[in-house]
Coordinates of C-alpha atoms and ligand atoms in Angstrom, one line a residue:
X1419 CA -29.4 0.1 -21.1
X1420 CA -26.4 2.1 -19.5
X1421 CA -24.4 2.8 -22.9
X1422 CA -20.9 3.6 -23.8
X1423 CA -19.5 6.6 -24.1
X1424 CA -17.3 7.1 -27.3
X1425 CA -16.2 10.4 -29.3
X1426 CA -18.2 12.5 -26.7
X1427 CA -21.6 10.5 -27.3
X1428 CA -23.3 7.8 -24.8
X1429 CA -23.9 5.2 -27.6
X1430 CA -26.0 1.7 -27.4
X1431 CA -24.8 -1.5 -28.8
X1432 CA -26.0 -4.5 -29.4
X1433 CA -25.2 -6.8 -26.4
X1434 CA -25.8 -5.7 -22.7
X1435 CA -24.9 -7.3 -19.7
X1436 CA -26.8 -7.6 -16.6
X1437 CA -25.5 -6.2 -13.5
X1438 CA -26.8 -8.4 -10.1
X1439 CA -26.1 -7.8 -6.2
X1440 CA -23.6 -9.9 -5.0
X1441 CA -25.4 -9.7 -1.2
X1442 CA -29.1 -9.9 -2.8
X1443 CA -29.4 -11.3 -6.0
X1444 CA -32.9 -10.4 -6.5
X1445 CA -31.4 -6.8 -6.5
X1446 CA -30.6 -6.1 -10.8
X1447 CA -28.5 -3.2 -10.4
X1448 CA -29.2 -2.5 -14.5
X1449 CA -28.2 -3.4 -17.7
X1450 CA -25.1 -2.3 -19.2
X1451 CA -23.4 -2.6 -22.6
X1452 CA -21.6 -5.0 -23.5
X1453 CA -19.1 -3.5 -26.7
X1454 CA -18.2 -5.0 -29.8
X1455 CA -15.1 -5.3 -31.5
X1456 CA -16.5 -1.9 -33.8
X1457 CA -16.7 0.0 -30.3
X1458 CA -13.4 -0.2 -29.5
X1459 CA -12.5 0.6 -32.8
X1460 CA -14.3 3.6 -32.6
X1461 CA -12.7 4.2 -29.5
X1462 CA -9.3 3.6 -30.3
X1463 CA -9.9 6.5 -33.4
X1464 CA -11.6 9.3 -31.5
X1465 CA -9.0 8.5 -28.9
X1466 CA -6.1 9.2 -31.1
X1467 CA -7.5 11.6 -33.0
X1468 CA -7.7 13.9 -30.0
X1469 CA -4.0 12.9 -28.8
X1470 CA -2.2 15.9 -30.7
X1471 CA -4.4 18.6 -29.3
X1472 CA -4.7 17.1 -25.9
X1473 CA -1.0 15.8 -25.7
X1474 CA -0.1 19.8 -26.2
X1475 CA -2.8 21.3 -24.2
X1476 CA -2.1 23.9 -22.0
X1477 CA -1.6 21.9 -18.3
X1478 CA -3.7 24.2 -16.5
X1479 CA -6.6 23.1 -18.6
X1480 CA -6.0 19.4 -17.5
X1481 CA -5.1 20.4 -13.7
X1482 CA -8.5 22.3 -14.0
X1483 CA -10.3 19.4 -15.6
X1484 CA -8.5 17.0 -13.3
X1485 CA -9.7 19.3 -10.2
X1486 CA -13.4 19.0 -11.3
X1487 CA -13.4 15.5 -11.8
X1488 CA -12.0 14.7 -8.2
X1489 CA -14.4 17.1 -6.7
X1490 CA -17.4 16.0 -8.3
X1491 CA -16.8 12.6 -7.0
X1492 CA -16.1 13.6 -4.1
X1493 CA -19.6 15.5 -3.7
X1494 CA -21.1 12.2 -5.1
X1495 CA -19.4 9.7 -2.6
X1496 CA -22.4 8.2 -0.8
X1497 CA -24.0 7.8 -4.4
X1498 CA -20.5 6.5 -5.9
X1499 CA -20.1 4.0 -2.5
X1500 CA -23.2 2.6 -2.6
X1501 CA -23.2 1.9 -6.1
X1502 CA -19.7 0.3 -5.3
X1503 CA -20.9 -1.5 -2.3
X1504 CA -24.5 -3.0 -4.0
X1505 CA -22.4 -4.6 -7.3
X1506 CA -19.4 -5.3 -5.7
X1507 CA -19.7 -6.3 -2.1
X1508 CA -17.7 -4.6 -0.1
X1509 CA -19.1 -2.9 2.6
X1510 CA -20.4 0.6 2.6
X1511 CA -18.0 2.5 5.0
X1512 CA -15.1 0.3 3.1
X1513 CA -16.8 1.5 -0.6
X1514 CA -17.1 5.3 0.8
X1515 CA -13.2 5.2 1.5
X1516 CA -12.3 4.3 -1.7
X1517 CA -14.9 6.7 -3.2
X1518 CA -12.2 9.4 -1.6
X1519 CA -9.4 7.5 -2.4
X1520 CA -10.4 7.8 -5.8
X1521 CA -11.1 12.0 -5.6
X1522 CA -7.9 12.1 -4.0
X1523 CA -6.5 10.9 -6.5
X1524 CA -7.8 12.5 -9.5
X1525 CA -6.9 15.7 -7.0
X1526 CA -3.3 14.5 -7.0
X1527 CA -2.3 14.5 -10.4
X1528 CA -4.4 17.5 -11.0
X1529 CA -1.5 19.2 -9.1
X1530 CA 1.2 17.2 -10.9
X1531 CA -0.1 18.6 -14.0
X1532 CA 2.3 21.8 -13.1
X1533 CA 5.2 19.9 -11.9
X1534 CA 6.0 17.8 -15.5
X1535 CA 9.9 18.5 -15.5
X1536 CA 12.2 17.4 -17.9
X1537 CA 16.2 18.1 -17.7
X1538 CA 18.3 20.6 -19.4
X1539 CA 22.2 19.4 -19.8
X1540 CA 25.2 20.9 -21.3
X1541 CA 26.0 19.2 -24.5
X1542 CA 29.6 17.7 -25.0
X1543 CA 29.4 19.9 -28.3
X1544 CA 30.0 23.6 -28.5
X1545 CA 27.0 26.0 -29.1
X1546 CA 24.5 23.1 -28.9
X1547 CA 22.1 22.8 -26.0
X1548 CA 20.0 19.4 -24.7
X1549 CA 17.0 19.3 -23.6
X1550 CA 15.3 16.2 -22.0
X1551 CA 11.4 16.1 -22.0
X1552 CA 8.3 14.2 -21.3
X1553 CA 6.0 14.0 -23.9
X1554 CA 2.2 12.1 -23.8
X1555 CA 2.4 8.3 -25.1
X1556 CA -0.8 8.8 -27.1
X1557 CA -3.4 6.4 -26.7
X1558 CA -3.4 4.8 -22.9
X1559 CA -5.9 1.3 -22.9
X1560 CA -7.1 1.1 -19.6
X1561 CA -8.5 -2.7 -18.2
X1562 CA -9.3 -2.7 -14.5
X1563 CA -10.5 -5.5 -12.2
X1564 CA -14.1 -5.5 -10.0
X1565 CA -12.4 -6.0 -6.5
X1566 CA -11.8 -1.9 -7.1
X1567 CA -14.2 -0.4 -9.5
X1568 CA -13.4 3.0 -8.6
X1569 CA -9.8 3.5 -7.3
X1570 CA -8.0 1.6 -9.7
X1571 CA -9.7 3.0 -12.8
X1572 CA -8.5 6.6 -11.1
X1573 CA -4.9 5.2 -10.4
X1574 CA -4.7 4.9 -14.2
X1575 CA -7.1 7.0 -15.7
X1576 CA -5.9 10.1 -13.4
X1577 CA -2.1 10.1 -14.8
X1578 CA -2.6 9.2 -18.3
X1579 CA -5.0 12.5 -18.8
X1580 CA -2.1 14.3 -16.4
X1581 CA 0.3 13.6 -18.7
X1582 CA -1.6 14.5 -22.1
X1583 CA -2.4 10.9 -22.7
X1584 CA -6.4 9.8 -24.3
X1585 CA -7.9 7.1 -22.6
X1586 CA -9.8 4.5 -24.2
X1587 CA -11.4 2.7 -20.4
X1588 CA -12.8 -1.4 -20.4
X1589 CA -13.8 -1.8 -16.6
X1590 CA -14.8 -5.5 -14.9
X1591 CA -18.0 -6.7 -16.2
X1592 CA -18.4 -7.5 -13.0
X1593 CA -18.7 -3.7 -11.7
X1594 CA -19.9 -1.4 -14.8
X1595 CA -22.0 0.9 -13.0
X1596 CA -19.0 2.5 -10.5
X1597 CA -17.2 2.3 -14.3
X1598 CA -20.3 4.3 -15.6
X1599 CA -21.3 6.8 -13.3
X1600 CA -17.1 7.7 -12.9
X1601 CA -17.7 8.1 -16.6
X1602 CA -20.7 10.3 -16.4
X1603 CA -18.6 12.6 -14.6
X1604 CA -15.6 12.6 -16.5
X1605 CA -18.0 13.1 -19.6
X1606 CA -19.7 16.5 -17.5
X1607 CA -15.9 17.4 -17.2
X1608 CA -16.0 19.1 -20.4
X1609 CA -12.4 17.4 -21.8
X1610 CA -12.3 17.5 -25.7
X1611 CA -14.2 15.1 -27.6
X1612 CA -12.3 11.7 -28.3
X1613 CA -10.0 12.2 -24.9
X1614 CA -11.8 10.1 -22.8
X1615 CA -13.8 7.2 -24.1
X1616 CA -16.0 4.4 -22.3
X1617 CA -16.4 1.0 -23.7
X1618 CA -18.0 -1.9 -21.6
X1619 CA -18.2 -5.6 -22.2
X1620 CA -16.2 -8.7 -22.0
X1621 CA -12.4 -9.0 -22.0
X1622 CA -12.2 -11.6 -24.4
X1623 CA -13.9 -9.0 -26.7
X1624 CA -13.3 -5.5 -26.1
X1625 CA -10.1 -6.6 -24.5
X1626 CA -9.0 -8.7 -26.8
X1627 CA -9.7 -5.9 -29.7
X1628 CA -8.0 -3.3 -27.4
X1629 CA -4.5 -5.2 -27.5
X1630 CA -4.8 -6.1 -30.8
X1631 CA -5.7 -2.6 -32.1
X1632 CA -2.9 -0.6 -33.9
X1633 CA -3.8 2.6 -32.6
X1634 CA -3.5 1.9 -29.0
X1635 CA -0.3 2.9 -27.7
X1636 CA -0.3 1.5 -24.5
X1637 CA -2.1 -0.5 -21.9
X1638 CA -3.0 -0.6 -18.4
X1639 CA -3.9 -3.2 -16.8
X1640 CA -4.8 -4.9 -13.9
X1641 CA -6.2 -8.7 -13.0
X1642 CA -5.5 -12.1 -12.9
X1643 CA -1.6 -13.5 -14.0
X1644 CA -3.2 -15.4 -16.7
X1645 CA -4.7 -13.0 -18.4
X1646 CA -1.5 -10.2 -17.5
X1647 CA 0.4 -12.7 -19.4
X1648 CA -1.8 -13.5 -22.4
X1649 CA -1.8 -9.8 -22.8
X1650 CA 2.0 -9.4 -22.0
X1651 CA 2.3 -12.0 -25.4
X1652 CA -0.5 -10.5 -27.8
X1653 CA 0.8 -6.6 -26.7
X1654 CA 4.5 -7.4 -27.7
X1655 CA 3.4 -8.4 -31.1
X1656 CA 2.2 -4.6 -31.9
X1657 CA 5.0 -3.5 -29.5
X1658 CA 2.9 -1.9 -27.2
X1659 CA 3.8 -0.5 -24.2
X1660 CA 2.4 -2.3 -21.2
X1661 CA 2.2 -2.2 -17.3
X1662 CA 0.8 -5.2 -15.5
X1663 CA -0.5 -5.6 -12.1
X1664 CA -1.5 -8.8 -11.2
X1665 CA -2.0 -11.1 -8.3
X1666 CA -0.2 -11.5 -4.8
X1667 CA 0.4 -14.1 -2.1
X1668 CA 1.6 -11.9 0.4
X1669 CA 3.1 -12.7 3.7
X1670 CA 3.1 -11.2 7.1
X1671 CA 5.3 -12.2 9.5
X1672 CA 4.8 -12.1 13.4
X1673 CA 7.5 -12.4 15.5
X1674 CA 7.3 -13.5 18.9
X1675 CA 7.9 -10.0 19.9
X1676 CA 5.1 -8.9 18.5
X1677 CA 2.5 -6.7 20.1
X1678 CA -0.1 -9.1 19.8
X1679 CA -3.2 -7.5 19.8
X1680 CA -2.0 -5.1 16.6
X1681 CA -0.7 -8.1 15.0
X1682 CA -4.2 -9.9 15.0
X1683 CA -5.7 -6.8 14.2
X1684 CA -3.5 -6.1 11.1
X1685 CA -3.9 -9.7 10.2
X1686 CA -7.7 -9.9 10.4
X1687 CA -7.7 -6.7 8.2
X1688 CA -4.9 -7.8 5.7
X1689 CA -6.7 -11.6 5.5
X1690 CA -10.4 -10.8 5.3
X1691 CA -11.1 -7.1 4.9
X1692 CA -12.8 -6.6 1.6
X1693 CA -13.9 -10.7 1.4
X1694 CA -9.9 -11.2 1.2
X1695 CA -10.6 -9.4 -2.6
X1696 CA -7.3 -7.3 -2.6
X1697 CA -3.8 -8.5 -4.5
X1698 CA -2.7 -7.4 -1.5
X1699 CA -4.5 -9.3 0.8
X1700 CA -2.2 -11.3 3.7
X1701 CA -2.9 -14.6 2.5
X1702 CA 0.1 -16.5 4.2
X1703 CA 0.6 -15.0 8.1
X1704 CA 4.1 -16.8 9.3
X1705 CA 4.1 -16.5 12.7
X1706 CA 7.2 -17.4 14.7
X1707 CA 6.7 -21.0 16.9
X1708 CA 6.8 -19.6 20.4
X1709 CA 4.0 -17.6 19.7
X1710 CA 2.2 -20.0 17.3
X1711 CA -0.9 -21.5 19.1
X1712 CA -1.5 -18.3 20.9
X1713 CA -1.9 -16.6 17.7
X1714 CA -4.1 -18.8 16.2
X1715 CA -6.2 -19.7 18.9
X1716 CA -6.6 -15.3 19.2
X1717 CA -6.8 -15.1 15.3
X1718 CA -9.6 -17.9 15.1
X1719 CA -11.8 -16.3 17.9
X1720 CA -11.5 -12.9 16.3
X1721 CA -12.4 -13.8 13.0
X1722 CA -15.1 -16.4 13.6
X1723 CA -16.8 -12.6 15.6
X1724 CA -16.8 -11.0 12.6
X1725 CA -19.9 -9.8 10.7
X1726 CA -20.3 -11.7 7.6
X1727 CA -23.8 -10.2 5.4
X1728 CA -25.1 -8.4 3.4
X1729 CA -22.8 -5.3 2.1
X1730 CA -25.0 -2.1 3.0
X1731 CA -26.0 -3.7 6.0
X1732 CA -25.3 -1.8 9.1
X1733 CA -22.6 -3.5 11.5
X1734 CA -21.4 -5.8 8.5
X1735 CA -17.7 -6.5 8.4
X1736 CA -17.5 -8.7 5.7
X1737 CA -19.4 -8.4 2.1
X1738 CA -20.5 -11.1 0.3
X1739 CA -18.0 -12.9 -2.4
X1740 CA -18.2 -11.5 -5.7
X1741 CA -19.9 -13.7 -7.5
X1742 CA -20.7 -17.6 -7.7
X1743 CA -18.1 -18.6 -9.6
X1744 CA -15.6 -17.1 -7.5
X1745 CA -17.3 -18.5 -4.6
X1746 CA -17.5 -21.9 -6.0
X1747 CA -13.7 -21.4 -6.4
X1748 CA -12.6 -20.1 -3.0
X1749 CA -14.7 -22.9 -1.5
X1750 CA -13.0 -25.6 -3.6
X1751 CA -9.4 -24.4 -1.5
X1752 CA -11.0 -25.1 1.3
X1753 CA -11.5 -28.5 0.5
X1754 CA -8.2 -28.6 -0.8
X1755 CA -6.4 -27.2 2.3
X1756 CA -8.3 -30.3 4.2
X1757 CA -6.8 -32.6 1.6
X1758 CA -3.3 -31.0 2.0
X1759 CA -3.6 -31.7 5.6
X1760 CA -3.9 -28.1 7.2
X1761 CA -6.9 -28.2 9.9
X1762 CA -9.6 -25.3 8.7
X1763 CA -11.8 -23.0 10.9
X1764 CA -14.1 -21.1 9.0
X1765 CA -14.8 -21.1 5.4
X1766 CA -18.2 -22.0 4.8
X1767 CA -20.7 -20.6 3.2
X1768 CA -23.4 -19.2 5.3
X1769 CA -26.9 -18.3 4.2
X1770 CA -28.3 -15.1 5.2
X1771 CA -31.8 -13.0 5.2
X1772 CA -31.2 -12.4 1.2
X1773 CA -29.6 -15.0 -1.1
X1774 CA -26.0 -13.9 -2.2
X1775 CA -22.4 -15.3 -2.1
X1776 CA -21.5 -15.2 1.8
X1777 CA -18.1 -17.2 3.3
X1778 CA -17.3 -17.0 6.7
X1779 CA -13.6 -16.4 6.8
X1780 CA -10.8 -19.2 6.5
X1781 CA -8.2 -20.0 8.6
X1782 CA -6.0 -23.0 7.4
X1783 CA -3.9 -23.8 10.7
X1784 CA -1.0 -26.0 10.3
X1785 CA -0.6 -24.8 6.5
X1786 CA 2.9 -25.7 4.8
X1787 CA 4.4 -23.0 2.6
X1788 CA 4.8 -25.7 0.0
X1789 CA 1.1 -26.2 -0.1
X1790 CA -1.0 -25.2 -2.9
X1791 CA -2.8 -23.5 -0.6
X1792 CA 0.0 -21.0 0.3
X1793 CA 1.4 -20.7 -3.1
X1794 CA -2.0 -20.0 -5.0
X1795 CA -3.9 -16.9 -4.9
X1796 CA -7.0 -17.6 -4.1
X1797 CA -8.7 -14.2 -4.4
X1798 CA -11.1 -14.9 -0.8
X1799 CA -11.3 -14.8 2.7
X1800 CA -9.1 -17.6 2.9
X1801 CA -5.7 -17.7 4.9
X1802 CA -2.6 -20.0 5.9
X1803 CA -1.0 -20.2 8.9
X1804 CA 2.5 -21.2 8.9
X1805 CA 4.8 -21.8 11.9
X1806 CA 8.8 -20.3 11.4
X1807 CA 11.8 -21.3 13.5
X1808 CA 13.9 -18.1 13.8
X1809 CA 13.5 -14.7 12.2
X1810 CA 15.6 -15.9 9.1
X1811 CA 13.2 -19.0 8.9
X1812 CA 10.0 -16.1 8.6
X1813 CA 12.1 -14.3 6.3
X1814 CA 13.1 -17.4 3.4
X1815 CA 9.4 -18.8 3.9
X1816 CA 8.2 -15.0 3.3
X1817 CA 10.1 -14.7 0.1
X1818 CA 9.7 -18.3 -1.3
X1819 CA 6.4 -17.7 -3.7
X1820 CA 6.2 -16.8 -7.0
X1821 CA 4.6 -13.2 -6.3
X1822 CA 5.8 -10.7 -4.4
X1823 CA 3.5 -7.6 -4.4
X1824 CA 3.2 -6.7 -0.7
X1825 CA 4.4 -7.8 2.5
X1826 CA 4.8 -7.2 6.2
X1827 CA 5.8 -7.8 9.6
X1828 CA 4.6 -7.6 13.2
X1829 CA 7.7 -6.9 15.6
X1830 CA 9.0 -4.8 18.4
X1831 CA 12.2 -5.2 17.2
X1832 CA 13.9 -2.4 14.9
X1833 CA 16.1 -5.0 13.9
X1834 CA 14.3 -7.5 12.6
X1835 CA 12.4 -4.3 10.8
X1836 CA 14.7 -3.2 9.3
X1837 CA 16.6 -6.3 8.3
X1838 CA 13.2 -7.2 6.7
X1839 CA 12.5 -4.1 5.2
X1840 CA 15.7 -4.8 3.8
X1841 CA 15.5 -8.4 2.2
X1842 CA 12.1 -9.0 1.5
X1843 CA 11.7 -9.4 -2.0
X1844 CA 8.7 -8.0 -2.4
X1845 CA 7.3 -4.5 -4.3
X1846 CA 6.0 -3.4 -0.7
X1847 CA 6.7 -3.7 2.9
X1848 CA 4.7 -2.6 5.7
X1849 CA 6.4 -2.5 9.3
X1850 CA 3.3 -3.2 12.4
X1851 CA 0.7 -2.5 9.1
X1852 CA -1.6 -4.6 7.3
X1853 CA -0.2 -5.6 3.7
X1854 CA -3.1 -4.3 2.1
X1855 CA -4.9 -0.5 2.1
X1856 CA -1.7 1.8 0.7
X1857 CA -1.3 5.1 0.3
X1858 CA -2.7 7.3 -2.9
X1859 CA 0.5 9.4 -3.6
X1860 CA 3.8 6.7 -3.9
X1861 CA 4.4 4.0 -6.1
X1862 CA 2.4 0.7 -6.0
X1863 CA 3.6 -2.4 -7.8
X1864 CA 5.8 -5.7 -7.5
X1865 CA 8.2 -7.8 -8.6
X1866 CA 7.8 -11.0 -10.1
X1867 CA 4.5 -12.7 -10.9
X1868 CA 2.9 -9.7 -9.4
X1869 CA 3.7 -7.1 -11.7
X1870 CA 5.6 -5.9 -15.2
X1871 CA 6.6 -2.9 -16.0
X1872 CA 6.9 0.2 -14.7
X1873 CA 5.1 1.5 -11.4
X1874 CA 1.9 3.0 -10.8
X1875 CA 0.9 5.7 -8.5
X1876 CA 2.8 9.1 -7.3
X1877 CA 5.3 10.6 -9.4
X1878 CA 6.3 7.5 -10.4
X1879 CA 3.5 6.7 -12.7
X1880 CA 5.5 9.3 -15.3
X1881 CA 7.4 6.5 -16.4
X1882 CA 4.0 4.4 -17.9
X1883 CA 2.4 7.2 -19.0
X1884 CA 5.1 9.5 -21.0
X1885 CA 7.5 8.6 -23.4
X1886 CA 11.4 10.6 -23.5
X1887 CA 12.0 12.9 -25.8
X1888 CA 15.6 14.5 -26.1
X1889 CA 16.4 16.9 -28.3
X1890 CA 19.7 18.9 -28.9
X1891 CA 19.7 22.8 -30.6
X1892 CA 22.4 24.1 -32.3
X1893 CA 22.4 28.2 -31.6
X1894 CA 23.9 28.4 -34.7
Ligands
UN1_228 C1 -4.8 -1.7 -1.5 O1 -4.4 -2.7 -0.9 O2 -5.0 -0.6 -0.9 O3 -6.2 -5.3 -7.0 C2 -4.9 -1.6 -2.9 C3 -5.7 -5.0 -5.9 C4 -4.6 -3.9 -5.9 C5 -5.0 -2.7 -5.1 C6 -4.8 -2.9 -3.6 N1 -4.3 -3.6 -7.2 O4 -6.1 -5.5 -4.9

């Protein structure tokens, strides 16, 4: 069994989950542990006991451990991707990219390490100086989805050690062995014991004992609004500092000035890259009237050519769907966007040499915004089609959903860019770009159903992961 990793030892437990191949389920990747309640405890207490060294450890020591983590993935990418790509499902070039992603990352805030700045300010009282500082949190819960077992972990495991935080780390039971070997290398990283801790299992478990627990400071997390919310609740009860990042039913609008064969392209990518698994994912494309049927007729063509098998197959476009109960659940929109009266191409499963969880992409022509279909993320390679009138149509329909994580538009115009840019209520906007695949070094995050709290990513992550301090010196 691949164990936990707790106070600086890999420990067993009792439970252990099995880990299967999303594009060959013959394929048992291993069996993993699955953590108690007692883990986590343990966890929690190695954790904290290491925050007062840690928090006031010498920076170069964490820019140096930072440094070795993001190298030694980096020198273990193929190994980290195809791990990524066997339990997960997305394909191997796509699992290889965010393999670097990840380094880069870890790279990133070993450099910001240096640069934590805090303000000095006259004080309004004579001989008395302020000083305003960023101190460590303390203990940082970390709870990260499957769709990116390795780039998410690093966008929030990367900044809490930056900034002298420990790290207790519950990755998807879905994708604990990209969790575990990331894990292996932070453990070969040679941080002090307790700093960073491992523990796998289920999130009504481990989870639930992580938000509950009274010395976790703060959490981390990212996954489905339910659960964001349910944590949101049970974390203000201990007053715990939280960051959310949830789901997305992002738009992309195309204007009939659009150059059309960027805006397919950045549609097919945005809808049905990565099985449509992103909470960025283009799940509504408006696309202005005049240009409509072209569009979809060119958007229908492209996506029905795209490789849909088996993840490290060569040529694949398309990776299988996580599992079969996501599958089960993409498949039932499809049969909903038939009853809500959009006409479908695509979305059915396919079978292919091994067994595994395969959907040819969805395209819902004729969608309403209204729809369930375009108001509910669905998490798969499912997407609405939606005609505007006008620019100002696009824009209202674009807003009008209870997310608003990403979005985007296809236009020549520098007006209509910049007017969207502008008034699109959204966290994110991408001008002639697909919604989803951002950059490692700026902030990430949304507003409304999509997100709480303060943002992740680039300098701005200093906000989650540090806590004010301001103190005032009387020279006497
Ligand atoms: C991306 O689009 O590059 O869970 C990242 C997600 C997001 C990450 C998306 N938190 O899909």
């Amino acid at each position: 069994m691949h164990q936990n990793y707790i106070n600086g030892q890999w420990v067993g437990c009792e439970e252990s989950l099995e880990n299967r191949n999303p594009s060959d389920l013959t394929d048992l990747i291993g069996q993993y542990a699955s953590g108690s309640a007692a883990d986590l405890d343990q966890a929690a207490q190695a954790a904290a006991q290491a925050v007062p060294a840690w928090g006031l450890s010498n920076p170069q020591v964490r820019a140096d451990a930072l440094e070795r983590i993001g190298a030694a993935i980096l020198s273990r990418k193929g190994e980290f991707g195809h791990m990524l790509a066997r339990e997960e499902g997305k394909t191997l070039p796509e699992a290889i990219g965010e393999t670097v992603r990840a380094a880069q990352i870890f790279k990133f805030f070993a450099q910001e390490t240096l640069r934590i700045a805090g303000d000095a300010i006259d004080s309004v009282r004579p001989d008395v100086d302020v000083m305003v500082t960023r101190e460590p949190v303390g203990v940082v819960g970390v709870i990260t989805p499957w769709n990116f077992p390795i780039a998410i972990p690093a966008w929030k495991i990367a900044p809490a050690l930056c900034y002298g935080n420990c790290v207790v780390f519950k990755p998807a039971e879905l994708t604990p062995g990209t969790a575990h070997l990331l894990a292996q290398i932070i453990a070969e990283a040679e941080l002090p014991v307790g700093v960073f801790n491992l523990v796998m299992g289920a999130g009504s478990v481990v989870g639930q004992a992580m938000v509950e627990h009274p010395l976790i400071d703060a959490i981390s997390f990212t996954g489905s609004v339910p659960v964001g919310r349910a944590l949101a609740v049970e974390a203000a009860r201990g007053l715990k500092k939280v960051q959310l990042e949830m789901g997305g039913k992002n738009p992309m609008v195309v204007m009939d000035d659009a150059d059309m064969p960027l805006a397919i392209e950045a549609c097919l990518n945005g809808a049905f890259y990565s099985t449509g698994q992103r909470c960025t994912a283009s799940s509504r494309l408006i696309v202005h009237r005049a240009v409509y049927d072209d569009f979809c007729d060119r958007l229908v063509t492209a996506a029905a050519a795209l490789k849909v098998g088996h993840a490290l197959g060569a040529g694949t476009q398309i990776g299988p769907v996580v599992s079969e109960k996501q599958l089960r659940s993409n498949l039932a929109y499809v049969d909903l966007a038939r009853e809500e009266g959009a006409e479908v191409f695509g979305g059915e499963q396919i079978n292919a040499p091994t067994e595994g969880f395969f959907q040819r992409p969805a395209i819902f022509r004729n969608a309403q915004n209204s729809m369930r279909i375009s108001q509910e993320e669905i998490f798969g390679p499912c997407a609405s089609v939606i005609a505007a009138d006008d620019f100002d149509h696009a824009l209202a329909l674009a807003n009008d959903t209870a997310f608003g994580l990403s979005s985007g538009i296809c236009t020549g115009s520098l007006k209509y860019a910049r007017e969207f840019r502008r008034k699109s209520t959204a966290g994110m906007v991408m001008v002639n770009l697909p919604t989803a695949g951002v950059d490692y070094h700026v902030p990430f995050g949304g507003r409304r159903g999509s997100s709480l709290g303060s943002r992740e990513q680039g300098r701005y992550a200093a906000e989650f992961y540090t806590s004010v301090k301001t103190s005032y010196v009387f020279a006497g």
